[in-house]
Amino acid sequence: MGPSTSSPPARDSPAQIVLRNALRYTISAKEYTALHRYLITRSPLSLRKRAPTPHKFDSIVKTKDDYNTAAVRASLRVFLVAQTSLKLWDIVLAQLRGRGKRQKAKPKVPTLHSSNFRLSLSVSLILLFHRVLYRFFYRLRAHLLSKDAAPFRRRNPRIWKTLTSRLAPAIGSSFAGFALGVYPGDQLRITIAIYAAVRSAEFAYNALEEEGWFIAKPWWWGSWIFMPAAAGQLLHAFVFDRDCFPKAYGDFILNYTPNYIQRRPITYPSNLPWPSNDQIVDSLAEMSKQNWPPFISPILFSSSTNTLPAALTTISPITSPAHPSIHSLSCALLHPSDPSCLRTYITFYLTAFPALAKFFTLIFGLFAIPRYEMFLKDPSKELNGLARRILRMTVFMSGAIGTSWSSICLFQYLLPRTVLPTQRWFLGGFIGGLWSFLERKNGRGQYLYSVRMSIDSVWKVGVKKGWWREGKNGDVSVFVIGLMLLNVIYEINPSAVDSSIVRGGIAMLRGEGRIDTMQEIKKQADKTTKT
């Protein structure tokens, strides 16, 4: 007999290769083990016979590089979850908007060009590239630190020093943020970029504070100091550049300004015009440009046909019946039935305070639900703390809105008409923003939100007036810089990132799993203390 020959291993068919890859990028071996234990073992016998065992499934999906497989698998899941969530949100929003109305048929957009698809793709690519780049630079650093890389270190000392830095993986992986450019440039992309930049700057401040940079800071120092400037800029943009102002922010202000923005009376004839909220604000802007003209009462000067400037005739339904003793046209527009600016200011508080208190009770009450265990443990303490926070925020917001509007009347008495005619709006918003001092300890989130809105508004106003040019994909670059700073801070001092959600997000981007670095550090510290 001749020498025995071993037959070559059978090659997998294309269908088997496709199935194996589909399984590999759909579910991990660990997840399949849990699925087999809790679901498949309790399913019908026919399904249990066809389903592979955990050991066999592990041999099927096992690869040389499970990290990249897990990265692709996580990216695909993020894409599917984001796409499904955005689709459901569009359906719910369409139902809410179309309630009782005929819905107009929207033009069909190809899937590849739809904003939802490109947003989901952008988020999933950021996750994928961040994980791949982080591991690449991490392994490259480890290799360059080994003895085998000595020749490279001698030939390229500067490059070697850069690539072996502790921060190299954190900085290198941040270039994954350029995948945000897959999403078309609109307001959402700008908002994401500004949020990343401001949030990373906040954590950078925390890191510097822990390093002792602000030991000698005064007692009043805090994030509230940004609020007056932000409020002043936003009020100025609201009056003169409303197209560069966040609409939701403006709607909130107008909804809780019952005394200064005159609504159409119920008894007013429906066939007669009444100025809208935007027309009222535009008229105030025109008054500023005309150096705040005086009020000529039609009641006292009935024979005069030119009691209003030509550009302000739209506010005639409000100013014509105004009290004759009012001297300023702005006062006749803001509080026509009451000649006293001070009394109007006090009345504003009596009207707006209860409505704002209800609003913040609802908001803070919803945010307090996850802390229900603390309420059950010590209800008196938690309820008192919640009530104080609602009260402080209500006083701050009502004071800021009321003071900003009433400052227009104040400047009419303190300043000549031609002194700072348009800049008064910034000063009024600045004075109103000083009310943030009341919530200086717990209002950082609200203040930084206003700062982000102000940065967005300033940028748009600057582009509109030609102060600077809008660079192509500039918002993507800002996002990358913000992500880079965030990664560096997390690498150097994780405790400076004082948000468990953000820390968990960074861990997910790096492929470290669902862990909180600070909790892991505390656990290790507790073990060390016990031993």
Coordinates of C-alpha atoms in Angstrom, one line a residue, residues 35-222:
L35 CA -29.4 34.1 25.4
H36 CA -29.0 30.3 25.3
R37 CA -29.3 30.0 29.0
Y38 CA -32.4 32.2 29.6
L39 CA -34.3 31.8 26.3
I40 CA -33.2 29.0 24.0
T41 CA -33.2 26.3 26.8
R42 CA -36.8 27.2 27.5
S43 CA -37.9 27.1 23.9
P44 CA -39.5 24.2 22.0
L45 CA -37.5 21.0 21.5
S46 CA -37.2 21.5 17.7
L47 CA -35.6 24.9 18.1
R48 CA -33.2 23.7 20.8
K49 CA -32.0 20.9 18.5
R50 CA -31.2 23.3 15.6
A51 CA -29.6 26.0 17.8
P52 CA -25.9 25.6 18.3
T53 CA -24.4 25.2 21.7
P54 CA -22.5 28.1 23.3
H55 CA -19.2 26.2 22.8
K56 CA -20.0 25.6 19.1
F57 CA -21.1 29.2 18.6
D58 CA -17.9 30.4 20.1
S59 CA -15.9 28.3 17.7
I60 CA -17.9 29.6 14.8
V61 CA -17.6 33.4 15.5
K62 CA -14.0 33.2 17.0
T63 CA -11.5 35.4 15.1
K64 CA -7.9 36.5 15.5
D65 CA -9.0 40.0 16.4
D66 CA -12.2 40.1 18.5
Y67 CA -11.7 43.8 19.3
N68 CA -12.3 45.0 15.8
T69 CA -15.3 42.6 15.5
A70 CA -16.8 44.0 18.7
A71 CA -16.2 47.6 17.4
V72 CA -18.0 46.9 14.2
R73 CA -20.8 45.1 16.1
A74 CA -21.3 48.1 18.5
S75 CA -21.2 50.5 15.5
L76 CA -23.9 48.6 13.7
R77 CA -26.1 48.5 16.8
V78 CA -25.7 52.2 17.4
F79 CA -26.7 52.8 13.8
L80 CA -29.8 50.6 14.0
V81 CA -30.9 52.1 17.4
A82 CA -30.4 55.7 16.2
Q83 CA -32.2 55.1 12.9
T84 CA -35.1 53.4 14.6
S85 CA -35.4 56.1 17.3
L86 CA -35.3 59.0 14.8
K87 CA -37.9 57.3 12.7
L88 CA -40.2 56.8 15.6
W89 CA -39.6 60.4 16.7
D90 CA -40.6 61.6 13.3
I91 CA -43.8 59.6 13.4
V92 CA -44.8 60.8 16.9
L93 CA -44.0 64.4 15.9
A94 CA -46.0 64.2 12.7
Q95 CA -49.0 62.9 14.7
L96 CA -48.8 65.7 17.2
R97 CA -48.4 68.4 14.6
G98 CA -51.1 67.0 12.4
R99 CA -53.7 66.5 15.0
G100 CA -56.9 68.1 13.6
K101 CA -55.1 69.3 10.5
R102 CA -54.6 68.1 7.0
Q103 CA -51.1 66.9 6.6
K104 CA -49.2 68.0 3.5
A105 CA -47.5 65.2 1.6
K106 CA -43.7 65.7 2.0
P107 CA -41.5 65.0 -0.9
K108 CA -39.7 61.7 -0.7
V109 CA -36.0 61.9 -0.1
P110 CA -33.7 59.0 -1.0
T111 CA -32.5 57.1 2.0
L112 CA -28.8 57.9 1.4
H113 CA -29.6 61.6 1.4
S114 CA -32.1 61.7 4.4
S115 CA -30.9 63.5 7.4
N116 CA -31.9 60.7 9.8
F117 CA -29.9 58.1 7.9
R118 CA -26.8 60.4 7.7
L119 CA -27.0 61.3 11.4
S120 CA -27.2 57.6 12.4
L121 CA -24.4 56.8 10.0
S122 CA -22.3 59.7 11.4
V123 CA -22.8 58.6 15.1
S124 CA -22.0 55.0 14.3
L125 CA -18.8 55.9 12.3
I126 CA -17.6 58.1 15.2
L127 CA -17.9 55.2 17.5
L128 CA -16.2 52.8 15.1
F129 CA -13.3 55.0 14.1
H130 CA -12.7 56.2 17.7
R131 CA -12.4 52.6 18.9
V132 CA -10.1 51.5 16.0
L133 CA -7.9 54.6 16.3
Y134 CA -7.6 54.4 20.1
R135 CA -6.5 50.8 19.9
F136 CA -4.1 51.5 17.0
F137 CA -2.3 54.4 18.8
Y138 CA -2.4 52.4 22.1
R139 CA -0.7 49.4 20.5
L140 CA 1.7 51.6 18.5
R141 CA 2.8 53.4 21.7
A142 CA 3.4 50.0 23.4
H143 CA 5.5 48.8 20.5
L144 CA 7.6 52.0 20.3
L145 CA 8.3 51.7 24.0
S146 CA 9.7 48.2 23.6
K147 CA 13.4 47.4 22.9
D148 CA 12.7 46.5 19.3
A149 CA 11.9 50.1 18.5
A150 CA 15.3 51.4 19.6
P151 CA 16.5 52.1 16.0
F152 CA 13.4 54.1 15.2
R153 CA 13.9 56.0 18.5
R154 CA 17.4 57.0 17.5
R155 CA 16.5 58.0 13.9
N156 CA 13.3 60.0 14.8
P157 CA 13.5 61.2 18.4
R158 CA 10.8 63.8 18.1
I159 CA 8.3 61.6 16.4
W160 CA 9.0 58.8 18.9
K161 CA 8.5 61.2 21.8
T162 CA 5.1 62.3 20.3
L163 CA 3.8 58.8 19.6
T164 CA 4.9 57.5 23.0
S165 CA 3.3 60.2 25.0
R166 CA 0.6 59.2 27.5
L167 CA -1.9 61.3 25.6
A168 CA -1.2 60.0 22.1
P169 CA -4.1 57.5 22.1
A170 CA -6.5 60.0 23.5
I171 CA -5.5 62.7 20.9
G172 CA -5.2 60.3 18.0
S173 CA -8.6 58.7 18.5
S174 CA -10.3 62.1 18.7
F175 CA -9.8 62.5 14.9
A176 CA -12.8 60.2 14.6
G177 CA -14.9 63.3 15.3
F178 CA -14.4 64.3 11.6
A179 CA -17.0 61.6 10.9
L180 CA -19.6 64.2 12.1
G181 CA -19.1 65.7 8.6
V182 CA -21.2 62.9 7.2
Y183 CA -24.2 64.6 8.6
P184 CA -25.3 67.6 6.6
G185 CA -24.4 71.0 8.1
D186 CA -27.5 72.4 9.8
Q187 CA -28.4 73.7 13.3
L188 CA -28.1 70.3 15.0
R189 CA -24.5 69.8 13.9
I190 CA -23.6 73.3 15.1
T191 CA -25.4 72.6 18.4
I192 CA -23.4 69.4 18.9
A193 CA -20.1 71.1 18.1
I194 CA -20.8 74.0 20.6
Y195 CA -22.0 71.6 23.3
A196 CA -18.8 69.5 22.9
A197 CA -16.6 72.6 23.1
V198 CA -18.3 74.2 26.1
R199 CA -18.6 70.9 28.0
S200 CA -15.0 70.1 27.5
A201 CA -14.0 73.6 28.6
E202 CA -16.1 73.1 31.8
F203 CA -14.2 69.9 32.6
A204 CA -10.9 71.6 31.9
Y205 CA -11.9 74.2 34.5
N206 CA -12.7 71.4 36.9
A207 CA -9.2 69.9 36.3
L208 CA -7.5 73.2 36.8
E209 CA -9.5 73.8 40.0
E210 CA -8.4 70.5 41.4
E211 CA -4.8 71.3 40.6
G212 CA -5.1 74.4 42.8
W213 CA -5.2 77.1 40.2
F214 CA -8.1 78.9 41.8
I215 CA -7.4 78.6 45.5
A216 CA -7.6 82.4 46.0
K217 CA -10.8 82.9 44.1
P218 CA -13.4 85.2 45.7
W219 CA -16.4 83.7 47.4
W220 CA -18.8 85.0 44.7
W221 CA -16.8 83.3 41.9
G222 CA -18.7 80.8 39.8

